[in-house]
JSON list of C-alpha atoms in Angstrom, two decimals:
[
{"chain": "W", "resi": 711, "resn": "UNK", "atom": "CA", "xyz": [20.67, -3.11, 0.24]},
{"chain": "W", "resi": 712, "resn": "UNK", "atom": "CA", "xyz": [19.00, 0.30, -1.19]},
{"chain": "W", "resi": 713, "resn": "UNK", "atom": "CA", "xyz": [17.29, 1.24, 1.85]},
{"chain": "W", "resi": 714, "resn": "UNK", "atom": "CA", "xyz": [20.31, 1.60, 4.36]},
{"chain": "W", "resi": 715, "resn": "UNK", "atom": "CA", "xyz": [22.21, 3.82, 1.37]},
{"chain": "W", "resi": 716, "resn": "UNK", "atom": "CA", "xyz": [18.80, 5.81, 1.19]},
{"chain": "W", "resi": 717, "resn": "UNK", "atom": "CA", "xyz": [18.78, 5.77, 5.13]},
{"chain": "W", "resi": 718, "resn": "UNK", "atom": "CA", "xyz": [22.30, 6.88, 5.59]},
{"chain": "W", "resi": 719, "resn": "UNK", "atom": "CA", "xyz": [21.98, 9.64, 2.74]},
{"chain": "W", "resi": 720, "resn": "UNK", "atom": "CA", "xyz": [19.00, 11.09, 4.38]},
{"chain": "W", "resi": 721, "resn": "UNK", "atom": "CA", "xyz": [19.82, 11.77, 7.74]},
{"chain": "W", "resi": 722, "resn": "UNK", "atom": "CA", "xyz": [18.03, 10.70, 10.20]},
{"chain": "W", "resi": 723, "resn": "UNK", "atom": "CA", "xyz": [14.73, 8.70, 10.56]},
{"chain": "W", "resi": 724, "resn": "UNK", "atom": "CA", "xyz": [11.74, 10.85, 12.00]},
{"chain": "W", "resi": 725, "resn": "UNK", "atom": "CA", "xyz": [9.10, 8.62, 11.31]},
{"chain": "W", "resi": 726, "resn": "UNK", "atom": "CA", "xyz": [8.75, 5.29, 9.53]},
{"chain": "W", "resi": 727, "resn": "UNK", "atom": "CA", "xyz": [6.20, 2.85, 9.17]},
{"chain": "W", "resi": 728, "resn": "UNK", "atom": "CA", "xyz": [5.76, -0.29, 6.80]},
{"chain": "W", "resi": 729, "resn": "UNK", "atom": "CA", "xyz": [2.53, -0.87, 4.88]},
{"chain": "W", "resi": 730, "resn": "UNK", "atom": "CA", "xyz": [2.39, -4.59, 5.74]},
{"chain": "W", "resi": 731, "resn": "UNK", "atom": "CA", "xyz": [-0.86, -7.11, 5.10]},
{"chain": "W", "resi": 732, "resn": "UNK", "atom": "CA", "xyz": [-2.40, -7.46, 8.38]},
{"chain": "W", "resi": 733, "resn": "UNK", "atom": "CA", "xyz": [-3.51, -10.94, 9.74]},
{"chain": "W", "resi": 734, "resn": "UNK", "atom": "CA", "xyz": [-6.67, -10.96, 8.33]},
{"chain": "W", "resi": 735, "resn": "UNK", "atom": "CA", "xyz": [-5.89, -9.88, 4.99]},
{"chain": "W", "resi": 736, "resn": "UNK", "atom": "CA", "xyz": [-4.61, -13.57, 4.64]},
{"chain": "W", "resi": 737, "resn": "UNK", "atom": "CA", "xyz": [-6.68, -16.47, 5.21]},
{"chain": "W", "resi": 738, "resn": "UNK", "atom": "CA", "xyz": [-8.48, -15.98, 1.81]},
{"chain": "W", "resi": 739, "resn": "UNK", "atom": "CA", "xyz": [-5.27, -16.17, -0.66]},
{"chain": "W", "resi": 740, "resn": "UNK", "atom": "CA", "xyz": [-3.89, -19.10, 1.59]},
{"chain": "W", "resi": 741, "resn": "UNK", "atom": "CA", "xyz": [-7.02, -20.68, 1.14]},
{"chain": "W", "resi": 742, "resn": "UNK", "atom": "CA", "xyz": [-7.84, -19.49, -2.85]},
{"chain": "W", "resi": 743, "resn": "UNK", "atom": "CA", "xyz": [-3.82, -20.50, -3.37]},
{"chain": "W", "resi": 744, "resn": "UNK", "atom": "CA", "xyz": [-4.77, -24.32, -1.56]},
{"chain": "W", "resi": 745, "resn": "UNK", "atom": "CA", "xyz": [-7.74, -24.57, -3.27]},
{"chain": "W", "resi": 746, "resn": "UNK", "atom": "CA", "xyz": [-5.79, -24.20, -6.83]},
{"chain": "W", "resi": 747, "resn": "UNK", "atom": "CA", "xyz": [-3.18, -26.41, -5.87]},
{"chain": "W", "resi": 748, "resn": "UNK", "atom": "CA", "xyz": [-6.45, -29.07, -4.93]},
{"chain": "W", "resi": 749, "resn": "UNK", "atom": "CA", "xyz": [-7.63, -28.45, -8.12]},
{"chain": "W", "resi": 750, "resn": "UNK", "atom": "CA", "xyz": [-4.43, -29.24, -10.12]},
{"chain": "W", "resi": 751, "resn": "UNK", "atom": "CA", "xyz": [-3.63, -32.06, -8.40]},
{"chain": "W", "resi": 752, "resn": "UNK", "atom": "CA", "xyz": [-7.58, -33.75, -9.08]},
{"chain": "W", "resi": 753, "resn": "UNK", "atom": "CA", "xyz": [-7.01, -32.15, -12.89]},
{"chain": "W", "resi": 754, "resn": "UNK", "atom": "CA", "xyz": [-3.72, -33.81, -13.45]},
{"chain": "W", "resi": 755, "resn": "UNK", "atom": "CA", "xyz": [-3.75, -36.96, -11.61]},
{"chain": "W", "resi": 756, "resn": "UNK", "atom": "CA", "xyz": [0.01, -38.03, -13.42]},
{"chain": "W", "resi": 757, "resn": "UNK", "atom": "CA", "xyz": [1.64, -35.64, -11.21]},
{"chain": "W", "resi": 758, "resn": "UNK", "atom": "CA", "xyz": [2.69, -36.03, -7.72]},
{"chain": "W", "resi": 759, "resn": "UNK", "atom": "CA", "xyz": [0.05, -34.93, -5.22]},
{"chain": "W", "resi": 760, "resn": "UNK", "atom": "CA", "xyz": [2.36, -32.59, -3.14]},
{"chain": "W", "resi": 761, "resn": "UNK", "atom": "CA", "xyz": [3.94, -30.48, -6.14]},
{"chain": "W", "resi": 762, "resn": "UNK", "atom": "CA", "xyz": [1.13, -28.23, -6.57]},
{"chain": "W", "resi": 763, "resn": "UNK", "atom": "CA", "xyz": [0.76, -27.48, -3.08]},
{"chain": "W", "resi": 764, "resn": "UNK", "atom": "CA", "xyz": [4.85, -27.03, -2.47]},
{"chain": "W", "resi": 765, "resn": "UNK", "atom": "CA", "xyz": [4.56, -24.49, -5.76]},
{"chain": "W", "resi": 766, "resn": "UNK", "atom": "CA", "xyz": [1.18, -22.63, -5.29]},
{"chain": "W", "resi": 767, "resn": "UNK", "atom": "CA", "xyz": [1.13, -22.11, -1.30]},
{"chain": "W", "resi": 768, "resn": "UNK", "atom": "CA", "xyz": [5.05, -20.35, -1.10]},
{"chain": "W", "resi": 769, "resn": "UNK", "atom": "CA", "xyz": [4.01, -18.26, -4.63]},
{"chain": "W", "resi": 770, "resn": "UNK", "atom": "CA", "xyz": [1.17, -17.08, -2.21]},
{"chain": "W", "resi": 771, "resn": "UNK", "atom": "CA", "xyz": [2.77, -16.51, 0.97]},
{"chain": "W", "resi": 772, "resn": "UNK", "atom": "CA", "xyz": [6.18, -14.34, -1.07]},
{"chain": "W", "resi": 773, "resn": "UNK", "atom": "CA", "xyz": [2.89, -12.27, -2.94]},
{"chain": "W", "resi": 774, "resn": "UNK", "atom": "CA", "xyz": [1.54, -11.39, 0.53]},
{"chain": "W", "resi": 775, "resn": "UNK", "atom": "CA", "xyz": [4.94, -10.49, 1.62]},
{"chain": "W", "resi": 776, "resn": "UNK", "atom": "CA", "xyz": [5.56, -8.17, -1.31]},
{"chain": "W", "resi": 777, "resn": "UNK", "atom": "CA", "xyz": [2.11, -6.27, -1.08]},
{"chain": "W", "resi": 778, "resn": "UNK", "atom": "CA", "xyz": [3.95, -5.79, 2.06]},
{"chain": "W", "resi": 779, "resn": "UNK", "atom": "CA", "xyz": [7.02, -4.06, 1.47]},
{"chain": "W", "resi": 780, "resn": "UNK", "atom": "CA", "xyz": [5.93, -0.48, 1.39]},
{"chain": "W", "resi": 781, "resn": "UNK", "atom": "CA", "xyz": [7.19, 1.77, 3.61]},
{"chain": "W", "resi": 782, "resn": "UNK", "atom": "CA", "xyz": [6.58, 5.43, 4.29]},
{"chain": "W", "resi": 783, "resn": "UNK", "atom": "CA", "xyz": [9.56, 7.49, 5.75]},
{"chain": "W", "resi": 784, "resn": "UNK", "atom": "CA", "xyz": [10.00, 10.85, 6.54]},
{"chain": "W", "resi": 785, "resn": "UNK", "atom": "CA", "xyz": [14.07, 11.80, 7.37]},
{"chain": "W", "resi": 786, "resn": "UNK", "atom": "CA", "xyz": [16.12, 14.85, 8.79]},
{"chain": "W", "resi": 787, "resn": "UNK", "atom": "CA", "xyz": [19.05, 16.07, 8.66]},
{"chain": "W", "resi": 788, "resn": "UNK", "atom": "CA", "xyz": [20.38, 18.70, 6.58]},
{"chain": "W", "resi": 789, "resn": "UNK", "atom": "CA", "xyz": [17.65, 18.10, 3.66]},
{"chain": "W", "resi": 790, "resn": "UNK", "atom": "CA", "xyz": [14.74, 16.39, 5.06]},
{"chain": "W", "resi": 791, "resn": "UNK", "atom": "CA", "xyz": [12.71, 13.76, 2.57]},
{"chain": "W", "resi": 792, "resn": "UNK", "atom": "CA", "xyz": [9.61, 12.28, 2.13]},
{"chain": "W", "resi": 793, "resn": "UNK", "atom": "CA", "xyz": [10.53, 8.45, 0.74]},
{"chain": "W", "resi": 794, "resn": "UNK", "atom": "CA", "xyz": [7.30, 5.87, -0.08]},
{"chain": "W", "resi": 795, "resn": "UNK", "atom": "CA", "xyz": [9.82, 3.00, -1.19]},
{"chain": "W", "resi": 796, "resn": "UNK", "atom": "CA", "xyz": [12.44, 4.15, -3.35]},
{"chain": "W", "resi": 797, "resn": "UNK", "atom": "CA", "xyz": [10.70, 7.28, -4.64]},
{"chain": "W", "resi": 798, "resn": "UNK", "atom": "CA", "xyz": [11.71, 10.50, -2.63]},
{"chain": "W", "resi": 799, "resn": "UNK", "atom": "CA", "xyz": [10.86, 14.04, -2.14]},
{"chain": "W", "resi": 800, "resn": "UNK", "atom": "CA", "xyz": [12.71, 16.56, -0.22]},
{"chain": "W", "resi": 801, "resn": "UNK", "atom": "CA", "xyz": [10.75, 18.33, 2.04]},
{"chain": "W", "resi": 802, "resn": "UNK", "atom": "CA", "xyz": [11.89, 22.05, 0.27]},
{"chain": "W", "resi": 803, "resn": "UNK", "atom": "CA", "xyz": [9.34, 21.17, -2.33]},
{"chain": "W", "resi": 804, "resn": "UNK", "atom": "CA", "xyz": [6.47, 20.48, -0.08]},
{"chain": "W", "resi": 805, "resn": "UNK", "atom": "CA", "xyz": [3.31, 22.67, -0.42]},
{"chain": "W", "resi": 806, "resn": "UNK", "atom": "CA", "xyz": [-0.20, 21.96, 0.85]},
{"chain": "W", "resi": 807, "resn": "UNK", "atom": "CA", "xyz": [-0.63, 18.92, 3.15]},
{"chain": "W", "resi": 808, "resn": "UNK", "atom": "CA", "xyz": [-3.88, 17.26, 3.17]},
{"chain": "W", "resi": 809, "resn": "UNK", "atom": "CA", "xyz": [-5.18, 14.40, 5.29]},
{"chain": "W", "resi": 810, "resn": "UNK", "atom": "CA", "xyz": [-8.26, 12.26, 3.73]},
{"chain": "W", "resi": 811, "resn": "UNK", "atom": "CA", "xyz": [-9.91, 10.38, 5.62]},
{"chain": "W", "resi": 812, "resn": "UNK", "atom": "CA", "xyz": [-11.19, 6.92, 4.85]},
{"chain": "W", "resi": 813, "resn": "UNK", "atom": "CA", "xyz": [-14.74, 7.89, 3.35]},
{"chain": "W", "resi": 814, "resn": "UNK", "atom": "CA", "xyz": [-13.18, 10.52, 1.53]},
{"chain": "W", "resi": 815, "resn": "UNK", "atom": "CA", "xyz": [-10.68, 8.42, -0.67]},
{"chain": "W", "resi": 816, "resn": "UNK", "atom": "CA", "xyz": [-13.02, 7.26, -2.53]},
{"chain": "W", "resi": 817, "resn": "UNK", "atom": "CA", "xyz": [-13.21, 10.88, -4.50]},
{"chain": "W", "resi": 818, "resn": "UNK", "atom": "CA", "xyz": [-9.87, 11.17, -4.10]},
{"chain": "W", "resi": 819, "resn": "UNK", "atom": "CA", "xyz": [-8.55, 8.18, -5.46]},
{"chain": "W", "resi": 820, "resn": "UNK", "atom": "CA", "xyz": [-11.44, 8.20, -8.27]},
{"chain": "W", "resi": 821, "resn": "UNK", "atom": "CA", "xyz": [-13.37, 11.31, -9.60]},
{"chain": "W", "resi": 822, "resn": "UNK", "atom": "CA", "xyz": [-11.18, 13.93, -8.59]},
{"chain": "W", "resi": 823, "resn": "UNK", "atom": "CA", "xyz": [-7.70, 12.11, -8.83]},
{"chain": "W", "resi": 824, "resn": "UNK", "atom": "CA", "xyz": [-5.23, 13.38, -11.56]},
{"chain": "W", "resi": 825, "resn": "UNK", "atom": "CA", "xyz": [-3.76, 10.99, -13.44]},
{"chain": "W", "resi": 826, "resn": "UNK", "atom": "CA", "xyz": [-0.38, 12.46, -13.39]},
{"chain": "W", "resi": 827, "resn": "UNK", "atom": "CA", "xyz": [-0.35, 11.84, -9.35]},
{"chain": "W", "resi": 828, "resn": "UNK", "atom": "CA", "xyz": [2.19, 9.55, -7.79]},
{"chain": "W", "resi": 829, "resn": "UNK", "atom": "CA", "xyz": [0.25, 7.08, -5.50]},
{"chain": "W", "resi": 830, "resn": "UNK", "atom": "CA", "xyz": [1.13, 4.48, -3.16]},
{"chain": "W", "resi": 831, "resn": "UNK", "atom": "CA", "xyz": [-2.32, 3.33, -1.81]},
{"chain": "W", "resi": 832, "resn": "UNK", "atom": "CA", "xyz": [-3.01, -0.01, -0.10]},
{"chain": "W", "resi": 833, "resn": "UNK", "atom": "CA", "xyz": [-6.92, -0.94, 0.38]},
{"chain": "W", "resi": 834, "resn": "UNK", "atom": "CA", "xyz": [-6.15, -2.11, 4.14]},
{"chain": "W", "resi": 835, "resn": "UNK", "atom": "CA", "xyz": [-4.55, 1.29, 5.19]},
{"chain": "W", "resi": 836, "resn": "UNK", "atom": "CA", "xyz": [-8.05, 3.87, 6.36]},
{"chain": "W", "resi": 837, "resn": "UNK", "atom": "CA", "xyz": [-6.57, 7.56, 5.29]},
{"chain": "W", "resi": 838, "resn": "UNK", "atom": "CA", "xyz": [-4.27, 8.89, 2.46]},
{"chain": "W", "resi": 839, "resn": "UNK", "atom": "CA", "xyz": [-2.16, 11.93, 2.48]},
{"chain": "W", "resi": 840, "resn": "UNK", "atom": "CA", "xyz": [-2.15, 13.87, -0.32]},
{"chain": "W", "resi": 841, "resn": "UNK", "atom": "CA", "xyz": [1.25, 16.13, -0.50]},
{"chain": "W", "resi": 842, "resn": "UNK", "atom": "CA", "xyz": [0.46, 19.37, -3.02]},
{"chain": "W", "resi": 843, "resn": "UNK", "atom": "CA", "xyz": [4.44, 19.63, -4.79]},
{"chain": "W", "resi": 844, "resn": "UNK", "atom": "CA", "xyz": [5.54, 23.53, -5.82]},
{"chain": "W", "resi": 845, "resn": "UNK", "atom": "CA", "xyz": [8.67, 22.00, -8.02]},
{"chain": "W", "resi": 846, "resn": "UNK", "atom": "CA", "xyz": [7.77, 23.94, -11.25]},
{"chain": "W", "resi": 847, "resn": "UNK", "atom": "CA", "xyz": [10.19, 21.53, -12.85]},
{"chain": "W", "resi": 848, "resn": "UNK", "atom": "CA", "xyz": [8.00, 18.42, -11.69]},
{"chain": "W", "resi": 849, "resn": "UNK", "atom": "CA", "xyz": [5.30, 16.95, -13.46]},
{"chain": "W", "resi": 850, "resn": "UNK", "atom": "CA", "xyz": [3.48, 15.80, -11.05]},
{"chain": "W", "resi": 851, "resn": "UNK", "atom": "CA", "xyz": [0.97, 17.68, -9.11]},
{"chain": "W", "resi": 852, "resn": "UNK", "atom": "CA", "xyz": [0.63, 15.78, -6.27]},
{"chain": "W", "resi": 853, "resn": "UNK", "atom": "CA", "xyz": [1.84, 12.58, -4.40]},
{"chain": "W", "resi": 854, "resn": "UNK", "atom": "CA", "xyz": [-1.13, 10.78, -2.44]},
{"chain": "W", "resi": 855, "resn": "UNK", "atom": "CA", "xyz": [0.22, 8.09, -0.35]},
{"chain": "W", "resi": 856, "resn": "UNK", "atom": "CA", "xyz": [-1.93, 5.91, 2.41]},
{"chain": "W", "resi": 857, "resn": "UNK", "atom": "CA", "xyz": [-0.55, 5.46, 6.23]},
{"chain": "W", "resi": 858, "resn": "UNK", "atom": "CA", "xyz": [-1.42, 4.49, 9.37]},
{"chain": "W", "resi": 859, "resn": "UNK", "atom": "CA", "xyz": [-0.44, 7.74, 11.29]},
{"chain": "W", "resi": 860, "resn": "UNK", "atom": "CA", "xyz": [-1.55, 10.46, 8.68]},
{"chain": "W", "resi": 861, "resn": "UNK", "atom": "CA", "xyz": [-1.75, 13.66, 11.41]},
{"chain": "W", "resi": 862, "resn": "UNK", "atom": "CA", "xyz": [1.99, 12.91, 12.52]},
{"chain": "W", "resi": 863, "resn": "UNK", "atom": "CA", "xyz": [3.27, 12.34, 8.58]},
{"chain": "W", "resi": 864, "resn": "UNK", "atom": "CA", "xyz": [1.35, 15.80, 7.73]},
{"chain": "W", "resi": 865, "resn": "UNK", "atom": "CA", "xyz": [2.49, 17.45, 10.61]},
{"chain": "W", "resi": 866, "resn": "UNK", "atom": "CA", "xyz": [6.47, 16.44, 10.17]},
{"chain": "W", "resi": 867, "resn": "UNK", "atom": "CA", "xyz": [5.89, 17.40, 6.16]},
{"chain": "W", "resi": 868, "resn": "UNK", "atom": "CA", "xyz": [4.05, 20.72, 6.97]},
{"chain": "W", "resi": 869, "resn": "UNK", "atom": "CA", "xyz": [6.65, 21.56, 9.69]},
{"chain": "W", "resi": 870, "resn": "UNK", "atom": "CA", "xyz": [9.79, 19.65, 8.93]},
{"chain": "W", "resi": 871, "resn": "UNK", "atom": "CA", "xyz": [12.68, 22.22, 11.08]},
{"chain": "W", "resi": 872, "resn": "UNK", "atom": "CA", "xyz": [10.27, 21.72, 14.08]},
{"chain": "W", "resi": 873, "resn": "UNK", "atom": "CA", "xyz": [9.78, 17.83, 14.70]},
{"chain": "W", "resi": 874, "resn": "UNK", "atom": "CA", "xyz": [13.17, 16.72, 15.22]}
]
């Protein structure tokens, strides 16, 4: 419901991409989610074999699907924004855009990080963005965000009038 007001409100859609669990990302929770339902089922014999496996194996699948839901937009139109799920930042307030690669997150997203940032990271996505903010009003110095495409997404928030 929120996402096609957000959508329609800012303009239009220059690049968007969803942070879903790739393929391989679920074997082990099916498994460590069937495994728990096996061992409910031998620790409470009184119940009926299948509930455990009816409860624990859909709780897994709809957790999968939410670590899922992230999505990374960039819109146009009038006032271009930056949106990682319902959080948004127009593209006026933009300063420094800096693409980190996959052996540097590690510093980014440890040593050095500040712990006023706004981050959206998922451990299956390589490279972050980091996105410096000049809003003197805003206390947050930086949004770091991961995605699949980080040169396009820097590119579109370095140079949003150009891409269109």
């Amino acid at each position: 419901m929120g996402e096609s007001v957000n959508t329609a409100e800012g303009g239009a859609v220059k690049h968007s991409e969803r942070l879903y669990v790739p393929w391989w990302g679920w074997p082990l929770p099916l498994l460590g989610g069937g495994l728990l339902a096996a061992e409910i089922d031998m620790g409470y014999p009184g119940l009926r074999g299948w509930l455990p496996y009816v409860v624990l194996i859909p709780a897994v699948i709809a957790l999968m699907i939410s670590l899922g839901r992230s999505r990374v937009r960039v819109t146009g139109g009038a006032e271009p924004e930056l949106w990682l799920r319902d959080a948004h930042l127009p593209l006026k307030f933009v300063g420094d855009v800096d693409v980190i690669d996959k052996e540097a997150k590690r510093k980014a997203l440890g040593r050095d990080a500040d712990p006023a940032a706004f981050v959206l990271h998922r451990g299956w996505v390589g490279p972050v963005v980091r996105v410096w903010l000049t809003d003197p009003d805003d206390p947050t110095p930086y949004w770091l965000f991961s995605t699949r495409h980080p040169e396009k997404v820097a590119a579109l928030l370095r140079h949003p009038a150009e891409k269109s």
